[in-house]
CSV table of C-alpha atoms in Angstrom, one decimal:
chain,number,residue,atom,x,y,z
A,24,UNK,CA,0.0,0.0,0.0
A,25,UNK,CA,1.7,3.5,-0.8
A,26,UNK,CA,2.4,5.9,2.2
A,27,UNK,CA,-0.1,8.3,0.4
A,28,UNK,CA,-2.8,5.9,0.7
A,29,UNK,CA,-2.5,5.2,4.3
A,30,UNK,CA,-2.0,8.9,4.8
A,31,UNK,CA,-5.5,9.2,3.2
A,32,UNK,CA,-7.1,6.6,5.5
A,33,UNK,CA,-5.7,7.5,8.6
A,34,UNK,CA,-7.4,11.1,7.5
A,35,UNK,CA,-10.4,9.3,6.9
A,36,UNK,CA,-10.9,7.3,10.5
A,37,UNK,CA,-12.4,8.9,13.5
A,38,UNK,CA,-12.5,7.7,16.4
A,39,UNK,CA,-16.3,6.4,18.2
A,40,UNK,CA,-15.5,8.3,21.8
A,41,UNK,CA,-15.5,11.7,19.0
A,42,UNK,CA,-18.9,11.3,19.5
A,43,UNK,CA,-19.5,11.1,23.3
A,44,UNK,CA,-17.5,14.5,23.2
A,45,UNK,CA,-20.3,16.3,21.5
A,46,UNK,CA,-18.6,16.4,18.1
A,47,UNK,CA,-21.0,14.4,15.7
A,48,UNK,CA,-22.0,17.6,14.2
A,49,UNK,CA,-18.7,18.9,13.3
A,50,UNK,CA,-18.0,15.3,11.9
A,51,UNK,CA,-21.1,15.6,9.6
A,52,UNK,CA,-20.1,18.5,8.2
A,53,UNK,CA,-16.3,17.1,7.4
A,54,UNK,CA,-18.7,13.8,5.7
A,55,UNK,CA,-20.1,16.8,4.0
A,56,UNK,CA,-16.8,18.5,2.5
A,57,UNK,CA,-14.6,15.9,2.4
A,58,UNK,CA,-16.5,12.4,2.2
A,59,UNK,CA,-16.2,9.1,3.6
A,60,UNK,CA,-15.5,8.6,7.5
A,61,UNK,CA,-14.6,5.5,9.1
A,62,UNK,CA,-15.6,5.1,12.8
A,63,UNK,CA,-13.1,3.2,14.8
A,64,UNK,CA,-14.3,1.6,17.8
A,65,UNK,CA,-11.5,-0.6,20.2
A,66,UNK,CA,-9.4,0.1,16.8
A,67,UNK,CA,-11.5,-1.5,14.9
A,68,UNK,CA,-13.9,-0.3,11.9
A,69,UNK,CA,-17.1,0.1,13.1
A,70,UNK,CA,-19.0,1.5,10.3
A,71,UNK,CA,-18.8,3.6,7.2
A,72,UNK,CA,-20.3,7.3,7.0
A,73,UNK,CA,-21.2,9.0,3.6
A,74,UNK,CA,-23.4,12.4,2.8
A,75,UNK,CA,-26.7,11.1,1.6
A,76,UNK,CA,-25.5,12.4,-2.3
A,77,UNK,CA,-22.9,10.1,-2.3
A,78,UNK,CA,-25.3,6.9,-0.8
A,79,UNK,CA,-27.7,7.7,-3.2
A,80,UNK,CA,-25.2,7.7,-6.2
A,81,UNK,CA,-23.9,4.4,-4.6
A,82,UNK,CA,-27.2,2.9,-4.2
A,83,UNK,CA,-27.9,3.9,-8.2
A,84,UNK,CA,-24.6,2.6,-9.1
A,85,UNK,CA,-25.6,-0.8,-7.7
A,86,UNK,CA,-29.0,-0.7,-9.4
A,87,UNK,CA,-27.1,0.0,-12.6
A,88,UNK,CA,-24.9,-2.7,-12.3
A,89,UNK,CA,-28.4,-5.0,-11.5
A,90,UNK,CA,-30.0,-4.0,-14.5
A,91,UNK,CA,-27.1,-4.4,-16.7
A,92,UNK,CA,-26.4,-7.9,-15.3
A,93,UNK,CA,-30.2,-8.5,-15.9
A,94,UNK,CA,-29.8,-7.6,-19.7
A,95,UNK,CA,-26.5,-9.6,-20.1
A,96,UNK,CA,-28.5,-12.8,-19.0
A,97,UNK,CA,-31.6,-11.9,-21.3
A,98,UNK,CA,-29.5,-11.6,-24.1
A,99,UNK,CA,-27.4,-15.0,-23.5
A,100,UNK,CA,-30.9,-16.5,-23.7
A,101,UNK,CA,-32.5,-14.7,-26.2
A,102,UNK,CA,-34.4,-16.7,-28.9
A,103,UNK,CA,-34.8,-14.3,-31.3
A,104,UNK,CA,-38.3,-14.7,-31.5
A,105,UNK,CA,-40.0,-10.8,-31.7
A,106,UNK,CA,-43.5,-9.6,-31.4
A,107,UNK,CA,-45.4,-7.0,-33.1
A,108,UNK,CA,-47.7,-4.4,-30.5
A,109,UNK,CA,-50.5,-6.0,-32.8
A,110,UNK,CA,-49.6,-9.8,-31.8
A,111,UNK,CA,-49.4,-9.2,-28.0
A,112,UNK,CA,-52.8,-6.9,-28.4
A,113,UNK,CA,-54.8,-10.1,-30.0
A,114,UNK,CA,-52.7,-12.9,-27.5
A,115,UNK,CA,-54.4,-10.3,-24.4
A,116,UNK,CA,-57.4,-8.9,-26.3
A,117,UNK,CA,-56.4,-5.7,-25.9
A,118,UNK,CA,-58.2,-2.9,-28.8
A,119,UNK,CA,-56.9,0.1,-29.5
A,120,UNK,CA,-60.1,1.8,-28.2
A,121,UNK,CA,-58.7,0.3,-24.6
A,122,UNK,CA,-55.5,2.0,-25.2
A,123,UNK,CA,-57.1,5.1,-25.9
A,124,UNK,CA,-59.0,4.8,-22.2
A,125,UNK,CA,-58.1,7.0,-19.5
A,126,UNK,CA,-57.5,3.8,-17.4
A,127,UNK,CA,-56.3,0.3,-18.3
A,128,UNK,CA,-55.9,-2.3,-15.2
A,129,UNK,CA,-53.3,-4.5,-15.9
A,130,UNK,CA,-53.6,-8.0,-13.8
């Protein structure tokens, strides 16, 4: 591990008793400015803290990377079999005049 690394996550640990001593606050706002914070407690990692922009880009990353799983597996199994709007209208007796219907219930 380069020394610049560990530099970086020694800057990045904080220790749990931080927060007995009244100093969440000023910990939230360095999560804020400067990002992740690992809480230490009896030297070891107790959890992880983010700003809710950066868990809510993780948390879309992962459904990204669902999704595009999800479309890799559809494609190793596609048939090639296709449908026109026309075919699945007829196979669920959908008319266009139900399209054109304020509301559709789908079961």
């Amino acid at each position: 591990m380069e020394i610049r690394n560990i530099a970086n996550l020694l800057k990045s640990t904080v220790s749990i008793s931080l927060f007995n001593k009244g100093l969440a606050g000023k910990i939230f706002d360095d999560v804020k400015k400067n990002g992740t914070k690992i809480v230490i407690k009896n030297n070891v990692p107790e959890c992880i803290l983010i700003s809710p922009e950066d868990y809510l880009n993780l948390i879309e990353k992962i459904e990204d990377a669902k999704l595009y799983e999800m479309a890799q597996e559809r494609i190793a199994q596609d048939n090639g079999k296709r449908y026109s709007q026309k075919q699945i209208m007829e196979e669920f007796g959908i008319s266009e005049d139900d399209l054109n219907e304020e509301e559709i219930e789908f079961e």
